[in-house]
Coordinates of C-alpha atoms and ligand atoms in Angstrom, one line a residue:
M66 CA 18.7 13.2 -1.2
F67 CA 18.4 12.8 -5.0
S68 CA 15.7 14.3 -7.2
E69 CA 17.4 13.1 -10.4
K70 CA 17.8 9.4 -11.5
N71 CA 21.3 9.8 -12.9
G72 CA 22.6 11.1 -9.6
L73 CA 20.9 8.3 -7.7
K74 CA 22.3 5.7 -10.2
N75 CA 25.9 6.9 -9.5
H76 CA 25.3 6.8 -5.8
L77 CA 23.9 3.2 -6.1
K78 CA 26.9 2.1 -8.2
A79 CA 29.2 3.2 -5.4
L80 CA 27.2 1.2 -2.9
Q81 CA 27.0 -1.9 -5.0
A82 CA 30.8 -1.7 -5.6
K83 CA 31.2 -2.0 -1.9
S84 CA 28.8 -5.1 -1.9
K85 CA 26.2 -3.2 0.2
S86 CA 22.8 -4.9 0.3
I87 CA 20.0 -2.5 -0.6
G88 CA 16.5 -2.4 0.8
F89 CA 13.9 -0.3 -1.0
V90 CA 10.7 1.3 0.4
P91 CA 8.6 3.1 -2.2
T92 CA 6.1 5.6 -0.8
M93 CA 3.9 8.5 -2.0
G94 CA 5.0 10.7 0.9
A95 CA 2.9 12.3 3.6
L96 CA 4.8 9.9 5.7
H97 CA 3.6 8.4 9.0
D98 CA 4.6 5.7 11.4
G99 CA 3.3 3.0 9.0
H100 CA 5.9 4.0 6.5
I101 CA 8.6 4.2 9.2
S102 CA 7.8 0.6 10.3
L103 CA 8.7 -0.6 6.7
M104 CA 11.9 1.5 6.8
K105 CA 13.0 0.1 10.1
K106 CA 12.5 -3.5 8.9
A107 CA 14.5 -2.6 5.7
L108 CA 17.3 -1.2 7.8
I109 CA 17.5 -4.4 9.9
D110 CA 17.7 -6.6 6.8
N111 CA 20.0 -4.5 4.6
D112 CA 23.1 -2.4 4.7
H113 CA 21.5 0.6 3.0
L114 CA 17.9 1.8 2.5
I115 CA 16.5 3.7 -0.4
V116 CA 13.2 5.5 0.2
S117 CA 11.3 6.9 -2.8
I118 CA 8.7 9.7 -2.3
F119 CA 6.7 10.0 -5.5
V120 CA 3.0 10.6 -6.0
N121 CA 2.5 8.5 -9.1
P122 CA -0.1 10.0 -11.4
T123 CA -0.8 6.9 -13.5
Q124 CA -2.2 5.0 -10.5
F125 CA -4.9 7.5 -9.8
N126 CA -8.1 7.1 -11.8
N127 CA -9.7 10.1 -10.2
A128 CA -8.2 13.5 -11.0
E129 CA -9.6 15.1 -7.8
D130 CA -8.0 12.3 -5.6
L131 CA -4.6 13.0 -7.3
A132 CA -4.9 16.7 -6.9
K133 CA -5.9 16.4 -3.2
Y134 CA -3.2 13.9 -2.3
P135 CA -1.0 15.5 0.4
R136 CA 2.5 16.6 -0.8
K137 CA 4.8 17.7 1.9
P138 CA 8.4 16.7 0.9
Q139 CA 10.3 18.9 3.3
K140 CA 8.1 17.7 6.2
D141 CA 8.7 14.1 5.0
L142 CA 12.5 14.5 5.1
D143 CA 12.3 16.1 8.5
F144 CA 10.1 13.3 9.7
I145 CA 12.5 10.5 8.5
K146 CA 15.4 12.4 10.2
S147 CA 13.5 12.7 13.4
K148 CA 12.7 8.9 13.5
L149 CA 15.8 7.2 12.0
K150 CA 19.6 7.7 11.8
M151 CA 20.2 9.0 8.3
K152 CA 23.7 7.4 7.9
N153 CA 22.4 4.5 5.8
I154 CA 19.4 6.1 4.1
T155 CA 19.0 7.7 0.7
V156 CA 15.8 9.5 -0.3
Y157 CA 14.8 9.7 -3.9
L158 CA 12.3 12.4 -4.6
P159 CA 11.9 12.6 -8.4
D160 CA 9.4 14.7 -10.3
V161 CA 7.0 13.2 -12.9
D162 CA 9.3 14.1 -15.8
N163 CA 12.2 12.3 -14.2
V164 CA 10.2 9.1 -14.0
Y165 CA 8.1 9.2 -17.1
G166 CA 9.7 11.7 -19.5
E167 CA 7.0 13.1 -21.8
N168 CA 4.8 10.0 -21.9
V169 CA 2.9 9.8 -18.6
V170 CA 1.1 6.6 -19.4
S171 CA 0.9 3.1 -17.9
R172 CA 2.1 -0.2 -19.4
D173 CA -0.5 -3.0 -19.7
Y174 CA 0.2 -5.9 -17.4
N175 CA -1.3 -9.3 -16.9
F176 CA -1.2 -10.1 -13.2
N177 CA -3.0 -13.4 -13.7
G178 CA -6.4 -12.1 -12.6
L179 CA -5.2 -10.5 -9.3
E180 CA -5.8 -7.1 -10.9
H181 CA -9.5 -7.7 -11.6
E182 CA -10.5 -8.2 -8.0
M183 CA -11.5 -5.6 -5.4
E184 CA -9.4 -2.4 -6.1
G185 CA -9.3 -3.6 -9.8
T186 CA -13.0 -3.3 -10.3
N187 CA -13.3 -0.1 -8.3
R188 CA -10.2 1.7 -9.6
P189 CA -9.7 0.8 -13.3
G190 CA -6.1 1.1 -14.5
H191 CA -4.8 1.5 -10.9
F192 CA -2.5 -1.6 -10.9
D193 CA -1.1 -0.9 -14.4
G194 CA 0.0 2.5 -12.9
V195 CA 1.5 0.8 -9.8
G196 CA 3.2 -1.8 -12.0
T197 CA 4.6 0.9 -14.3
V198 CA 6.2 3.0 -11.6
L199 CA 7.5 0.0 -9.7
E200 CA 9.1 -1.5 -12.8
F201 CA 10.9 1.8 -13.3
F202 CA 12.0 2.0 -9.7
F203 CA 13.0 -1.7 -9.5
K204 CA 15.1 -1.5 -12.7
L205 CA 16.8 1.8 -11.6
I206 CA 17.5 0.8 -8.0
E207 CA 18.0 -3.0 -8.3
P208 CA 17.3 -3.5 -4.6
N209 CA 18.0 -6.9 -2.9
R210 CA 14.7 -6.5 -1.0
A211 CA 11.6 -4.3 -1.3
Y212 CA 9.1 -3.7 1.5
F213 CA 5.3 -3.3 1.1
G214 CA 2.6 -2.9 3.7
E215 CA -0.2 -5.5 4.1
K216 CA -2.5 -2.5 4.4
D217 CA -2.5 -2.6 0.6
F218 CA -2.6 -6.3 0.5
Q219 CA -3.8 -6.6 -3.1
Q220 CA -0.9 -4.4 -4.1
L221 CA 1.5 -6.6 -2.2
K222 CA 0.3 -9.7 -4.1
I223 CA 0.5 -7.8 -7.4
V224 CA 4.1 -6.7 -6.7
E225 CA 5.1 -10.3 -6.0
K226 CA 3.6 -11.2 -9.4
L227 CA 5.3 -8.2 -11.1
V228 CA 8.7 -9.4 -9.9
E229 CA 7.9 -12.9 -11.1
I230 CA 6.7 -11.7 -14.6
L231 CA 9.8 -9.4 -15.0
N232 CA 12.0 -12.1 -13.7
L233 CA 13.7 -9.7 -11.3
N234 CA 15.9 -10.9 -8.4
I235 CA 14.2 -8.9 -5.7
K236 CA 12.7 -10.4 -2.6
I237 CA 9.3 -8.8 -1.7
I238 CA 8.7 -8.5 2.0
G239 CA 5.2 -7.9 3.4
C240 CA 4.9 -5.9 6.6
P241 CA 2.0 -5.8 9.1
I242 CA -0.5 -2.9 9.3
E243 CA 0.4 -0.1 11.7
R244 CA -2.7 1.3 13.5
E245 CA -3.5 4.4 15.5
N246 CA -4.5 3.8 19.1
T247 CA -8.1 3.7 18.1
G248 CA -7.4 0.9 15.6
L249 CA -7.7 3.1 12.5
A250 CA -5.1 2.0 10.0
R251 CA -2.4 4.6 9.6
S252 CA -2.7 6.3 6.2
S253 CA -1.6 9.5 4.5
R254 CA -5.2 10.2 3.8
N255 CA -6.0 10.3 7.5
Q256 CA -4.5 13.8 7.5
R257 CA -7.6 15.0 5.5
L258 CA -10.0 13.8 8.2
S259 CA -11.5 16.2 10.8
D260 CA -11.0 15.2 14.4
K261 CA -14.6 14.0 14.6
S262 CA -14.2 11.9 11.4
R263 CA -11.0 10.4 12.7
I264 CA -12.8 9.1 15.7
T265 CA -15.7 7.8 13.6
A266 CA -13.3 6.1 11.2
A267 CA -12.1 3.8 14.0
K268 CA -15.4 2.0 13.4
I269 CA -13.9 0.5 10.2
Y270 CA -11.4 -1.6 12.3
Q271 CA -14.2 -2.4 14.7
S272 CA -16.3 -3.8 11.9
L273 CA -13.4 -6.0 10.8
L274 CA -13.1 -7.3 14.3
L275 CA -16.8 -8.1 14.2
V276 CA -16.1 -10.1 11.0
K277 CA -13.4 -12.1 12.7
E278 CA -15.8 -13.0 15.5
I279 CA -18.6 -14.2 13.2
Y280 CA -17.1 -15.4 9.9
D281 CA -16.7 -19.0 10.8
S282 CA -20.2 -19.5 12.1
N283 CA -22.0 -17.7 9.3
H284 CA -22.2 -18.0 5.5
P285 CA -19.9 -15.4 3.8
L286 CA -23.1 -13.8 2.2
K287 CA -24.6 -13.5 5.6
V288 CA -21.5 -11.9 7.0
T289 CA -21.6 -9.4 4.1
E290 CA -25.2 -8.6 4.9
I291 CA -24.4 -8.0 8.5
I292 CA -21.6 -5.6 7.6
E293 CA -23.8 -3.8 5.1
E294 CA -26.4 -3.3 7.9
V295 CA -23.7 -1.9 10.2
Y296 CA -22.8 0.7 7.7
K297 CA -26.4 1.6 6.8
K298 CA -26.8 2.7 10.4
E299 CA -23.6 5.0 10.2
S300 CA -24.7 8.2 8.5
D301 CA -21.1 9.5 8.2
L302 CA -19.6 6.3 6.8
T303 CA -20.3 5.0 3.3
L304 CA -19.3 1.4 2.5
E305 CA -17.7 1.0 -1.0
Y306 CA -17.0 -2.7 -0.8
F307 CA -16.6 -5.5 1.7
V308 CA -15.4 -8.9 0.8
I309 CA -13.9 -12.0 2.5
A310 CA -11.3 -13.4 0.0
H311 CA -8.6 -16.0 -0.3
E312 CA -5.2 -14.4 0.3
D313 CA -3.5 -16.1 -2.7
S314 CA -6.1 -15.7 -5.4
L315 CA -7.9 -12.7 -3.9
K316 CA -11.1 -14.3 -5.1
P317 CA -14.2 -14.0 -2.8
V318 CA -14.7 -17.1 -0.6
E319 CA -17.9 -19.0 -1.4
I320 CA -18.0 -21.4 1.4
I321 CA -16.1 -21.7 4.7
D322 CA -15.5 -25.0 6.4
D323 CA -13.1 -26.3 9.0
S324 CA -10.4 -26.8 6.4
T325 CA -10.6 -23.3 4.9
T326 CA -7.4 -21.3 5.6
G327 CA -5.7 -18.2 4.3
L328 CA -8.7 -15.9 4.4
R329 CA -8.7 -12.1 4.8
A330 CA -11.5 -9.6 5.1
F331 CA -11.1 -6.5 2.9
I332 CA -13.0 -3.2 3.2
V333 CA -13.1 0.3 1.7
V334 CA -15.1 3.0 3.4
H335 CA -15.6 6.7 2.5
I336 CA -15.8 9.4 5.2
D337 CA -15.7 13.2 4.7
G338 CA -14.8 12.6 1.0
V339 CA -11.8 10.5 2.0
R340 CA -11.4 6.9 0.8
L341 CA -10.0 4.6 3.5
I342 CA -8.9 1.0 2.9
D343 CA -8.3 -1.7 5.5
N344 CA -8.1 -5.5 5.9
L345 CA -7.8 -8.1 8.5
K346 CA -6.4 -11.6 8.4
L347 CA -9.1 -14.1 9.5
S348 CA -7.5 -17.5 9.3
Ligands
AMP234 P1 1.8 4.9 0.2 O1 2.7 6.0 0.6 O2 0.4 5.0 0.8 O3 1.8 4.5 -1.2 O4 2.4 3.6 1.0 C1 3.7 3.2 0.9 C2 3.9 1.9 1.5 O5 3.6 2.0 2.9 C3 3.0 0.8 0.9 O6 3.7 -0.4 0.8 C4 1.9 0.7 2.0 O7 1.2 -0.5 2.0 C5 2.7 1.0 3.2 N1 1.8 1.4 4.3 C6 0.9 2.5 4.2 N2 0.3 2.6 5.4 C7 0.7 1.6 6.2 C8 0.3 1.1 7.5 N3 -0.6 1.7 8.2 N4 1.0 0.1 8.0 C9 1.9 -0.6 7.3 N5 2.3 -0.2 6.0 C10 1.7 0.8 5.5

C-alpha cells in the first residue's frame, strides 16, 4: 500500500522494468462487490493491478455530498484482502495534498458535448473534476488498461474521450453493472440507506425493466411520462431525471424505429437524501 506518489512511482518502475502489464481500477473507496468485479477482470487481463482509493473533492458540486461520502480505508483494505490474493495488487491511497498540492481545482476539458448531457446538467463541473483526477492518475501510473463500470456509463464514455484527447496509450475497459439480489445496483452510497429504503430502492431497477418492455412500442416522450407517473406514486422515491439516450452521443433519442440500435435508459432517483444512479441497455 502506498499513500505517497513517489513511493508508488518507484514501485511501478520496478514492475515496468520486468515488463509487467498493469491494470488500473480507480475507486472512491467504501468498496463493494461491484468494485471487486472490476479488479477481478483487471487481474485476468494484466500481470499486476493498481487500485486507487481516493474521494476526489473536485468532482463533487455539493459540499454535503462530499462530507457524507463514506470513508473507510482500513475496512476497504481488509475487504480487498478477503476477496482477492494480494500478491499482484498494489493499493494507492493518497490524500488530497498528494494529488493536488495546494491548488484543489479542476482543469477545463472539452469532451465534445458528452459532458453537457445528463450528469453534466445536473452536476456542473463534475466531469472536469473526474477528468482532472484521472489525468493525474493515468500519467502517474501509465497503466496498459483501466477499468470502469457501466454503472457510471456517461463517465465511461468521457474517460474514453479523455484518453483520446490526451493521446494516452491506455485501453479503457467497460465492465457490467453488479446488482444486489433485489436488482438494486451496488453502490457505496447504498450503505447510507436504511433497511426499508434499500428494499424500496429496488424499484429503480424494476422501473428500468418496465422501460425495456415498453420502449419499442411507445414514443420516448410517452415512456418518460409513464416513468414519471410511476415515481409520482412512490412517496419515498424522488425522480431527478430519466432519459433514453444513444450510447455513443448520450443525446436523448427522439424517435425509435426498427433500425434504432445502441440505446440505453438512464435514471437518477433520490431516497432518504441519497442520490442513486442506474442505467439499462435497451437495444
Ligand atoms: P466509485 O468508487 O463509485 O467511484 O466507483 C469506482 C468504479 O467502480 C467506477 O468505474 C464505477 O463505475 C465502478 N462501479 C461502481 N459500482 C459498480 C457496480 N455496481 N457495478 C460495476 N461497477 C461499478
